CSV table of C-alpha atoms in Angstrom, one decimal:
chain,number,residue,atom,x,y,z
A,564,UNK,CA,61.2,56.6,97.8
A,565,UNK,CA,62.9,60.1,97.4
A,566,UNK,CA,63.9,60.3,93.7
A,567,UNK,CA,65.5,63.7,93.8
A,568,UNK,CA,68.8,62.0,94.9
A,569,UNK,CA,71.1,61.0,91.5
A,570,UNK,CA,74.5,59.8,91.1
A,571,UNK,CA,76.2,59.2,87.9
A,572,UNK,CA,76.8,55.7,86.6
A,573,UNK,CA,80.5,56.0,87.3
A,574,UNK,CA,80.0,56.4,91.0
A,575,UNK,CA,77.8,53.7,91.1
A,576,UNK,CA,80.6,51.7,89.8
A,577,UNK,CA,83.1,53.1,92.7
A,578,UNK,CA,80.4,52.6,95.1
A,579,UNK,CA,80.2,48.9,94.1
A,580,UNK,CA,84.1,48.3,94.0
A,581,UNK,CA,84.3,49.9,97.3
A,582,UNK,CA,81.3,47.8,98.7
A,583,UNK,CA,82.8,44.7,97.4
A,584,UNK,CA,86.2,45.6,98.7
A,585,UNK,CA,84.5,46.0,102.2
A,586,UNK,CA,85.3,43.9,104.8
A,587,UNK,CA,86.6,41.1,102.7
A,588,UNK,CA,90.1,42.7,102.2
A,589,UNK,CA,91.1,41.8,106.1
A,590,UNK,CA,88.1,38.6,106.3
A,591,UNK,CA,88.2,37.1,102.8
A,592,UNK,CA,92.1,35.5,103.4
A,593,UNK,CA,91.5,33.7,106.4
A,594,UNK,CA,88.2,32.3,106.0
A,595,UNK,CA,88.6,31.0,102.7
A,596,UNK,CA,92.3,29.6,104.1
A,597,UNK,CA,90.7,27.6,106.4
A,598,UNK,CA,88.5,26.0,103.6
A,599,UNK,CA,90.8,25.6,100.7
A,600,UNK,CA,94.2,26.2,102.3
A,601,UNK,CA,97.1,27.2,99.8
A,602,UNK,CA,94.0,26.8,97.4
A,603,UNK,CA,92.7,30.1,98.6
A,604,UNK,CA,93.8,32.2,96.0
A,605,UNK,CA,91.9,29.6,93.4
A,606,UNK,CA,88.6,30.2,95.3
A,607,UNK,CA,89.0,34.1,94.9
A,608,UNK,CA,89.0,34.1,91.3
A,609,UNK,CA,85.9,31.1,91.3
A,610,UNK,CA,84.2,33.7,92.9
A,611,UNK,CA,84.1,36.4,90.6
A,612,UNK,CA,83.4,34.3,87.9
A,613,UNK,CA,80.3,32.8,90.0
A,614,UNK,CA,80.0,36.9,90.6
A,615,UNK,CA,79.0,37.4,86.9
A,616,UNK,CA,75.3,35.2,86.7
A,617,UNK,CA,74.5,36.6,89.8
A,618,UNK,CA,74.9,40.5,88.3
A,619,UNK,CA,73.4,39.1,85.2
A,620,UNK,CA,70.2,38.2,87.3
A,621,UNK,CA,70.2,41.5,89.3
A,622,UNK,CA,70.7,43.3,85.6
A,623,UNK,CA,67.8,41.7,84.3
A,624,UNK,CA,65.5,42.7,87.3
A,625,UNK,CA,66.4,46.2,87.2
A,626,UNK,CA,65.7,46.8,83.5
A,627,UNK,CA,62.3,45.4,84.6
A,628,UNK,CA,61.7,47.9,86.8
A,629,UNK,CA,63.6,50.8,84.8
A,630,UNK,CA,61.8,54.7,85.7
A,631,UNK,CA,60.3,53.0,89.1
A,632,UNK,CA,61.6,52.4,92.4
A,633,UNK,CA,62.4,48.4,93.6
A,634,UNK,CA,59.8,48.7,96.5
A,635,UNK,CA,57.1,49.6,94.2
A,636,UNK,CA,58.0,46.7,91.2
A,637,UNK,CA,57.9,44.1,93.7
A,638,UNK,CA,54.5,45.6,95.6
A,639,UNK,CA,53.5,45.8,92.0
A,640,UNK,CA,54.4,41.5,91.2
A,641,UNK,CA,53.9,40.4,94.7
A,642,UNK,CA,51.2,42.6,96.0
A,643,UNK,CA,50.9,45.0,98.4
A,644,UNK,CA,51.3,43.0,101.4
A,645,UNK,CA,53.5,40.8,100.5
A,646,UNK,CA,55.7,43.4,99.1
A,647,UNK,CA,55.3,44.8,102.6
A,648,UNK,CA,56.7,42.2,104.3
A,649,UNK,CA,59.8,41.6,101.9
A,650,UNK,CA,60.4,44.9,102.7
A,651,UNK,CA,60.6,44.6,106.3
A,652,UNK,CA,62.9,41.4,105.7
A,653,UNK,CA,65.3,43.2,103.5
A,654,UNK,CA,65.2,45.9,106.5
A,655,UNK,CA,66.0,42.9,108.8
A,656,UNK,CA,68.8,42.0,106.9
A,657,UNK,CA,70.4,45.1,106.4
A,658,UNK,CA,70.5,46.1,109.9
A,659,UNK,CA,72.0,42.6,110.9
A,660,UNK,CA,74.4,42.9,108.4
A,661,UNK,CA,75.4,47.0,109.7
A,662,UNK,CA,76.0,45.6,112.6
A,663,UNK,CA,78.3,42.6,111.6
A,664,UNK,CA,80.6,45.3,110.2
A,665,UNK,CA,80.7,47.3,112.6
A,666,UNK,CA,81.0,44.5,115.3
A,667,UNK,CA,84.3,44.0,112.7
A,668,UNK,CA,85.8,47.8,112.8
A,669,UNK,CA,85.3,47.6,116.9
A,670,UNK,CA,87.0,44.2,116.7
A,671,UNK,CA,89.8,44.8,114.7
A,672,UNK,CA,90.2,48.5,116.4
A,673,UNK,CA,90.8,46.8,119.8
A,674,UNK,CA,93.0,44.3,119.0
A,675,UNK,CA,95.1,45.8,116.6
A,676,UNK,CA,95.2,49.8,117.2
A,677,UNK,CA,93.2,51.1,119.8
A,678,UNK,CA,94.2,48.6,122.5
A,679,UNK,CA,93.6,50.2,125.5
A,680,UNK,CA,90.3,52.1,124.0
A,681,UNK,CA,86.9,51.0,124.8
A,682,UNK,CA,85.2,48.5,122.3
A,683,UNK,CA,81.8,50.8,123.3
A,684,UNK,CA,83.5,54.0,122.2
A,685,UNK,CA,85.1,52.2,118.7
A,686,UNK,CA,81.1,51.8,118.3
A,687,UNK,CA,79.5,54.6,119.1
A,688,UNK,CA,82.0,56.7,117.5
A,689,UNK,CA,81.7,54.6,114.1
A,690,UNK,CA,77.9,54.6,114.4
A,691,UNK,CA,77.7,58.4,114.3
A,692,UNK,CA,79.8,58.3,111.4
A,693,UNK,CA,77.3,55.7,109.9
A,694,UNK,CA,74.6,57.8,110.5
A,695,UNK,CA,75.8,61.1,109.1
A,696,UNK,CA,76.5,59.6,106.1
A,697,UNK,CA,73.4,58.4,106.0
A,698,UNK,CA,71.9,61.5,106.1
A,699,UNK,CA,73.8,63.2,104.2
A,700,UNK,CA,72.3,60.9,101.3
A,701,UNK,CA,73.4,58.6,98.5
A,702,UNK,CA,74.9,62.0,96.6
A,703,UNK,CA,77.0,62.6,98.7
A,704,UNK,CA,78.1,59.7,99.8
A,705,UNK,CA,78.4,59.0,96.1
A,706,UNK,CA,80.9,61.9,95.7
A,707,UNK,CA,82.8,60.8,98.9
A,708,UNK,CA,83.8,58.1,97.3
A,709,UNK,CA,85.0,59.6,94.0
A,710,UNK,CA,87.4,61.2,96.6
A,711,UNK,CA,88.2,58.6,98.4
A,712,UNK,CA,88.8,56.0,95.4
A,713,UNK,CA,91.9,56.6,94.0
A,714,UNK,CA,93.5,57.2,97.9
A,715,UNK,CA,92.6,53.6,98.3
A,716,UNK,CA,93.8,52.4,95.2
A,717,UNK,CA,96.9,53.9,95.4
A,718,UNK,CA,97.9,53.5,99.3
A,719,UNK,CA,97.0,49.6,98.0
A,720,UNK,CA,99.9,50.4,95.1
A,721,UNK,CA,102.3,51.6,97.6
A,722,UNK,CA,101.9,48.4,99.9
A,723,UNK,CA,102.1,45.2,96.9
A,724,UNK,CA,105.3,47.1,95.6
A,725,UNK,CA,106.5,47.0,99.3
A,726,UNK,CA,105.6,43.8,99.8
A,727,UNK,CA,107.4,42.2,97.3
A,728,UNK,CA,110.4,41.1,98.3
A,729,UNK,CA,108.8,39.3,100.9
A,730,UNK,CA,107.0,36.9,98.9
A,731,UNK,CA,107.8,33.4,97.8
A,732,UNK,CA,106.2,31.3,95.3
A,733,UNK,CA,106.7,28.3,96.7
A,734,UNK,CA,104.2,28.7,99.6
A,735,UNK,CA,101.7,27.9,96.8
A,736,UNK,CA,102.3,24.4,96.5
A,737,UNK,CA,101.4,21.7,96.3
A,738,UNK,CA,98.5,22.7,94.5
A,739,UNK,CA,95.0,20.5,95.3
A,740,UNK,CA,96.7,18.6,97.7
A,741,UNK,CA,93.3,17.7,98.9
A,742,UNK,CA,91.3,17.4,95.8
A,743,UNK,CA,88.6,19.8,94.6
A,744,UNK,CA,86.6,19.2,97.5
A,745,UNK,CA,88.2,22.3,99.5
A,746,UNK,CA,87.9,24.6,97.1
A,747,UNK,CA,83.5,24.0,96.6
A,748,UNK,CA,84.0,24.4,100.6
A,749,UNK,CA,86.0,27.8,100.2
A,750,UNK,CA,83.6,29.0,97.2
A,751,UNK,CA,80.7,28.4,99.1
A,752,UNK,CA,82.1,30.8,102.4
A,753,UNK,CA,83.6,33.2,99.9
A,754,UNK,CA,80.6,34.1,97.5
A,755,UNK,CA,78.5,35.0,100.9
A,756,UNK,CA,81.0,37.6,102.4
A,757,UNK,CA,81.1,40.2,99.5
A,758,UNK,CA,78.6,38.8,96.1
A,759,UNK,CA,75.6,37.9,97.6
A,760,UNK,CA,75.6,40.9,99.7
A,761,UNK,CA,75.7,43.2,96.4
A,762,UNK,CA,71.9,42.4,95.4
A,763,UNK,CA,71.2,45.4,98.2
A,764,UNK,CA,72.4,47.3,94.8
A,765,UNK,CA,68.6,47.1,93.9
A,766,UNK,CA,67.7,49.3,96.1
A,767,UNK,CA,70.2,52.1,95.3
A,768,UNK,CA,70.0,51.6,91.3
A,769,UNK,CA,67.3,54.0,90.8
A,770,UNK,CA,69.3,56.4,92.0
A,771,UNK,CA,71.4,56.7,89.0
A,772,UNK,CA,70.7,59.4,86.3
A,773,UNK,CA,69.3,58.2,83.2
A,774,UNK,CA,71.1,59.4,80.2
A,775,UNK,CA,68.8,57.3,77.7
A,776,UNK,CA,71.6,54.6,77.8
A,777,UNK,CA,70.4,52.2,80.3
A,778,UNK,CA,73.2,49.7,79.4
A,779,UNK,CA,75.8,51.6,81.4
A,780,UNK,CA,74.3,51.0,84.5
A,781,UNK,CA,74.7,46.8,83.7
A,782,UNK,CA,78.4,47.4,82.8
A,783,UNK,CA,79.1,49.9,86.0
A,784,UNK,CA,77.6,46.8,88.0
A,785,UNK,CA,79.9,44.5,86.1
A,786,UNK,CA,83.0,46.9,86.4
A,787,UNK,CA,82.5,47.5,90.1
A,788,UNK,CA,82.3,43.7,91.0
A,789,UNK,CA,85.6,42.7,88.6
A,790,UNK,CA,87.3,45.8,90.3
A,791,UNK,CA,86.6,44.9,93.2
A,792,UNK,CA,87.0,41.1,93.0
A,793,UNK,CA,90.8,41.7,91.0
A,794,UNK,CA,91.7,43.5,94.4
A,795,UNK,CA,90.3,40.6,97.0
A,796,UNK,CA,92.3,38.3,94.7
A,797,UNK,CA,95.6,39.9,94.6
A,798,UNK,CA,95.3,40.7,98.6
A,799,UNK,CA,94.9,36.5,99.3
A,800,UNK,CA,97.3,35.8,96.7
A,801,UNK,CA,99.6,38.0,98.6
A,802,UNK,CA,98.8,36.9,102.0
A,803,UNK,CA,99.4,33.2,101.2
A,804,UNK,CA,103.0,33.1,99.4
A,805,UNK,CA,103.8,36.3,102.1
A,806,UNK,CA,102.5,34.4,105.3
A,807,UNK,CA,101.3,30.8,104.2
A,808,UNK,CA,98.6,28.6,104.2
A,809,UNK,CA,98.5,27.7,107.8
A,810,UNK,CA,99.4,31.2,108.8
A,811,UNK,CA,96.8,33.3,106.4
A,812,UNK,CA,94.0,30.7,108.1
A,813,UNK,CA,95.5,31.1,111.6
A,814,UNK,CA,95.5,34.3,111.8
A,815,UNK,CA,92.2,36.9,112.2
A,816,UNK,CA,93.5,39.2,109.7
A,817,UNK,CA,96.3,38.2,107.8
A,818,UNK,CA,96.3,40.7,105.6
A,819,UNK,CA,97.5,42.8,107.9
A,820,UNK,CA,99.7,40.9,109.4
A,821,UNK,CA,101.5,40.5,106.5
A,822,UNK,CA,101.8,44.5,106.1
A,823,UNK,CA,103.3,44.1,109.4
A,824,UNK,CA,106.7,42.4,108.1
A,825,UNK,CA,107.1,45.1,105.6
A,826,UNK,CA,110.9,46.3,106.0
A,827,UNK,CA,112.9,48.3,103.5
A,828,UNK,CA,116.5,48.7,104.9
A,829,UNK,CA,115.4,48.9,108.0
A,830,UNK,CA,114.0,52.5,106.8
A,831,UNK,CA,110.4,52.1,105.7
A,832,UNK,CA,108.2,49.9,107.8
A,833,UNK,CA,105.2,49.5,109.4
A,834,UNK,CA,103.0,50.7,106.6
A,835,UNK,CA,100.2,48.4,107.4
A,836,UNK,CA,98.4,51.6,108.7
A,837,UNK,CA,98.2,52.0,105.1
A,838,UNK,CA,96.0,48.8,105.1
A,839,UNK,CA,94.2,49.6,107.8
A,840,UNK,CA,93.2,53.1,106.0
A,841,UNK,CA,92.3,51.0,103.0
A,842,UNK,CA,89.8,49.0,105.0
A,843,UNK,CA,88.5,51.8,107.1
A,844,UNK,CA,87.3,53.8,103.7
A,845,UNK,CA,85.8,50.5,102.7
A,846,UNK,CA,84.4,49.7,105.4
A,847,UNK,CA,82.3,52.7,106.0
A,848,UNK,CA,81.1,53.2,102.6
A,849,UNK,CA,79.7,49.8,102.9
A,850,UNK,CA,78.2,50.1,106.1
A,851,UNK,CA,76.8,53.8,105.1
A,852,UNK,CA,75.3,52.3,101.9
A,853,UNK,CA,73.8,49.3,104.3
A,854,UNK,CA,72.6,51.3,106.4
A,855,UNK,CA,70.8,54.0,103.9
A,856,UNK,CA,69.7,50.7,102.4
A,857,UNK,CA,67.7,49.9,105.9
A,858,UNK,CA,66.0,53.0,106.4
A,859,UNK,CA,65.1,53.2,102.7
A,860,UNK,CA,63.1,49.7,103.5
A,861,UNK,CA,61.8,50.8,106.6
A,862,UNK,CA,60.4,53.9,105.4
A,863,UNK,CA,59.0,51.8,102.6
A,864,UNK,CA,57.3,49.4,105.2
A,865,UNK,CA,55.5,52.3,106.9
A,866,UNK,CA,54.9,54.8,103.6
A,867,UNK,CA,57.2,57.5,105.1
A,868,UNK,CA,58.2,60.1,102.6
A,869,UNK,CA,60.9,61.7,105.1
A,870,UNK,CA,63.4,58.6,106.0
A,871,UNK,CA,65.9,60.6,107.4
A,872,UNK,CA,63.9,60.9,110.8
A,873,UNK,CA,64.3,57.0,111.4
A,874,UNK,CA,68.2,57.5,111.3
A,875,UNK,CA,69.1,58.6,115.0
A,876,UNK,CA,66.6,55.8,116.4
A,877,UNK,CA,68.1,53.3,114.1
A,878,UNK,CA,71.7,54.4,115.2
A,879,UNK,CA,71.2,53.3,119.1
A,880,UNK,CA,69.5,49.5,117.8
A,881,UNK,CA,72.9,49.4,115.9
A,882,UNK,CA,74.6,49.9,118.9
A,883,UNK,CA,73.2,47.9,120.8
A,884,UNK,CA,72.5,45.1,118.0
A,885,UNK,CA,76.6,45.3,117.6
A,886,UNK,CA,77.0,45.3,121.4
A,887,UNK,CA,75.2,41.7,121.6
A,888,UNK,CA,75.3,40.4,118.2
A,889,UNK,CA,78.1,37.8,118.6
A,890,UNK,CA,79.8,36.9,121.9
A,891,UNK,CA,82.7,36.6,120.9
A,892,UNK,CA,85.0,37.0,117.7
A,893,UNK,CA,85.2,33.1,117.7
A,894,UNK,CA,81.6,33.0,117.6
A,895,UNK,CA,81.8,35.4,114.9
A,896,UNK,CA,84.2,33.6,112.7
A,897,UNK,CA,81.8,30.4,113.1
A,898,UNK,CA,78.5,32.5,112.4
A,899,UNK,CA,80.1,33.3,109.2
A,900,UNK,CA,81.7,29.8,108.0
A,901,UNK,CA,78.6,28.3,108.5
A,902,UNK,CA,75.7,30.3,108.3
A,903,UNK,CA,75.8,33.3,106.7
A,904,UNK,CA,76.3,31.7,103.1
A,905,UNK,CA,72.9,30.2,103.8
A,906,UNK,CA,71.5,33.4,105.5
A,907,UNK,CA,72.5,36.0,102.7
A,908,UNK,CA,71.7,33.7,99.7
A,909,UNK,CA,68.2,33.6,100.6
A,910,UNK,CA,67.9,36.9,99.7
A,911,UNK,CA,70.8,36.6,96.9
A,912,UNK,CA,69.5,33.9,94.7
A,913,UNK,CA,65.6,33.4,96.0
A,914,UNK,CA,64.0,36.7,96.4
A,915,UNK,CA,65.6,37.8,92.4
A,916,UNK,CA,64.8,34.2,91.7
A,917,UNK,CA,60.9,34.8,92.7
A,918,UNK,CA,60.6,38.1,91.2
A,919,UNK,CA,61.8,36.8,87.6
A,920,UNK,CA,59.5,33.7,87.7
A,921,UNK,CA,56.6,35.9,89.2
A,922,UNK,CA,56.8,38.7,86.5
A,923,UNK,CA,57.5,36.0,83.6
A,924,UNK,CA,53.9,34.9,84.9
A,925,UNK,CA,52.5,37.6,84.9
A,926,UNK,CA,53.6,38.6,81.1
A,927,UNK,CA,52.3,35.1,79.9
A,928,UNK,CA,48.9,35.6,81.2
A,929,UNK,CA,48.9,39.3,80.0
A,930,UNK,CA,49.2,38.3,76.6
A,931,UNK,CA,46.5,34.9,77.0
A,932,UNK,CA,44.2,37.8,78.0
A,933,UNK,CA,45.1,40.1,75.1
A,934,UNK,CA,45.4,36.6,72.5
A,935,UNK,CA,41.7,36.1,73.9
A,936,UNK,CA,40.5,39.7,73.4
A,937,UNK,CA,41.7,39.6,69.6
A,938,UNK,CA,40.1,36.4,68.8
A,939,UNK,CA,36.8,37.3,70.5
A,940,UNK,CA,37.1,40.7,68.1
């Protein structure tokens, strides 16, 4: 892996905030509403909280692997093979998953501002974005979003303050109407859209510059994920007491619906572009940092030293992945509630899980050898 690429700690925090932000600003309401109901907002803050063992875990590895790259630690605990082929899964996965969000931004783009505009243009259009972003490297892409950050932020400012007078409190109760079971339901779909997705971070956290205080990079991981998670929460709290229960899980993106009934004296309205800008710049960042991550794996698989070759080729599978990936945005919406918990987690909670257990292994019989050696002296 190129190591001449380095960001500062305080981008890798924005990147992560932005990552976690994502998709799950316009998905995260209506999924978990269809699990946990007016409970919805509960599950959002269960899930940051479940957010922090897994950065804990992903912390631990990378400290393990501090001055090296994560393809070479795990060829270097698993073997080379084997690291190999966990490389060619991760590049699996990240490719499925750039083209789950971009199969999103064409979705949303037909339906809800580009009506009449082919869903094959949305793609290919986005997909060029994707991929000169790409090559433009994790520097820059760093840097874009120190720009783009506090535009998001505060276009998000601009539409809570709005929304205000529109909300009511009492579109919150009852409260565990149907026991805790829905909210273990909601938890379980929740913690797959945005946290397990953020062990890709791995791969990028070589990237960041050492300044001899290796600790910063655990608490940018932390900060990201908390910023992040504060702004899915607020976003469901306000789509529940704006819209409702039934309404938030009705809905394909209730979040912007309820941007839609936005009306100050009949002066200032239909802001939810402002919403849609938000996701947009989220959305791109993580499918930029996705996709990087994929040809970062498959350049690992084959021992390329120039990755930025594979991009173009890798752009038209996207297209066509996202073209045939789900039938339809029903399909989708099941994919999700059901499988891609299970699907992501694997990678989430086993593959860290493995290379912990391996590497503690490993350190026991290093010292059994080096016990032996001094007793035999």
């Amino acid at each position: 892996m190129e190591q001449n690429e380095k960001i500062k700690w305080s981008q890798f925090t924005i990147l992560v905030t932005l990552f976690t932000i994502g998709t799950s600003v316009l998905l995260a309401p209506t999924l978990v509403a269809q699990e946990a109901n007016q409970d919805a907002w509960i599950v959002t803050i269960i899930g940051v909280i479940l957010g922090y063992p897994l950065l804990f875990l992903y912390n631990k590895i990378a400290s393990s692997f501090a001055g090296r790259d994560f393809f070479t630690y795990v060829t270097d605990l698993l073997g080379t093979w084997p690291g190999k082929f966990i490389s060619l899964l991760l590049f699996i996965y990240c490719v499925f998953l750039s083209s789950l969000l971009i199969r999103q931004v064409a979705h949303f783009a037909v339906t809800q501002s580009f009506v009449e505009t082919p869903k094959e243009a949305i793609i290919a259009l986005f997909v060029l974005i994707v991929i000169v972003g790409g090559r433009y490297g994790i520097e820059t892409l760093a840097r874009t979003g120190e720009i783009l950050f506090p535009w998001v932020f505060f276009l998000l400012f601009i539409l809570l303050i709005a929304l205000i007078p529109e909300l009511k409190t009492e579109r919150l109760f009852p409260m565990f109407e149907e026991g805790v079971k829905p909210l273990f339901l909601g938890t379980f779909v929740y913690m797959g859209i945005p946290y397990f997705e953020l062990f890709l971070f791995l791969i990028l956290i070589p990237y960041i510059k050492q300044t001899g205080k290796t600790e910063k990079t655990g608490k940018a991981f932390y900060i990201g994920m908390t910023l992040g998670g504060i702004v899915l929460i607020i976003i469901t709290l306000y789509a529940l007491l704006t819209l409702g229960a039934e309404a938030t899980a009705r809905n394909q993106f209730p979040s912007y619906v309820m941007a839609k009934t936005i009306s100050i004296a009949n002066i200032i309205e239909r802001i939810e572009s402002f919403l849609a800008a938000i996701w947009f710049v989220t959305i791109f960042m993580k499918s930029a940092l996705t996709f990087y991550c994929s040809t970062l794996c498959l350049a690992n698989v084959f021992n390329l030293k120039d990755k930025k070759f594979l991009m173009v080729p890798l752009g038209f599978v996207l297209v066509f992945l996202t073209e045939y990936i789900t039938p339809s945005i029903a399909h989708f919406s099941e994919f999700v509630l059901n499988t891609w918990t299970l699907y992501t987690g694997t990678y989430a909670i086993l593959l860290p899980l493995l290379l912990i257990t391996v590497a503690a292994f490993k350190k026991r019989n290093e010292r059994r050898v080096k016990h032996a050696r001094e007793g035999k002296n």
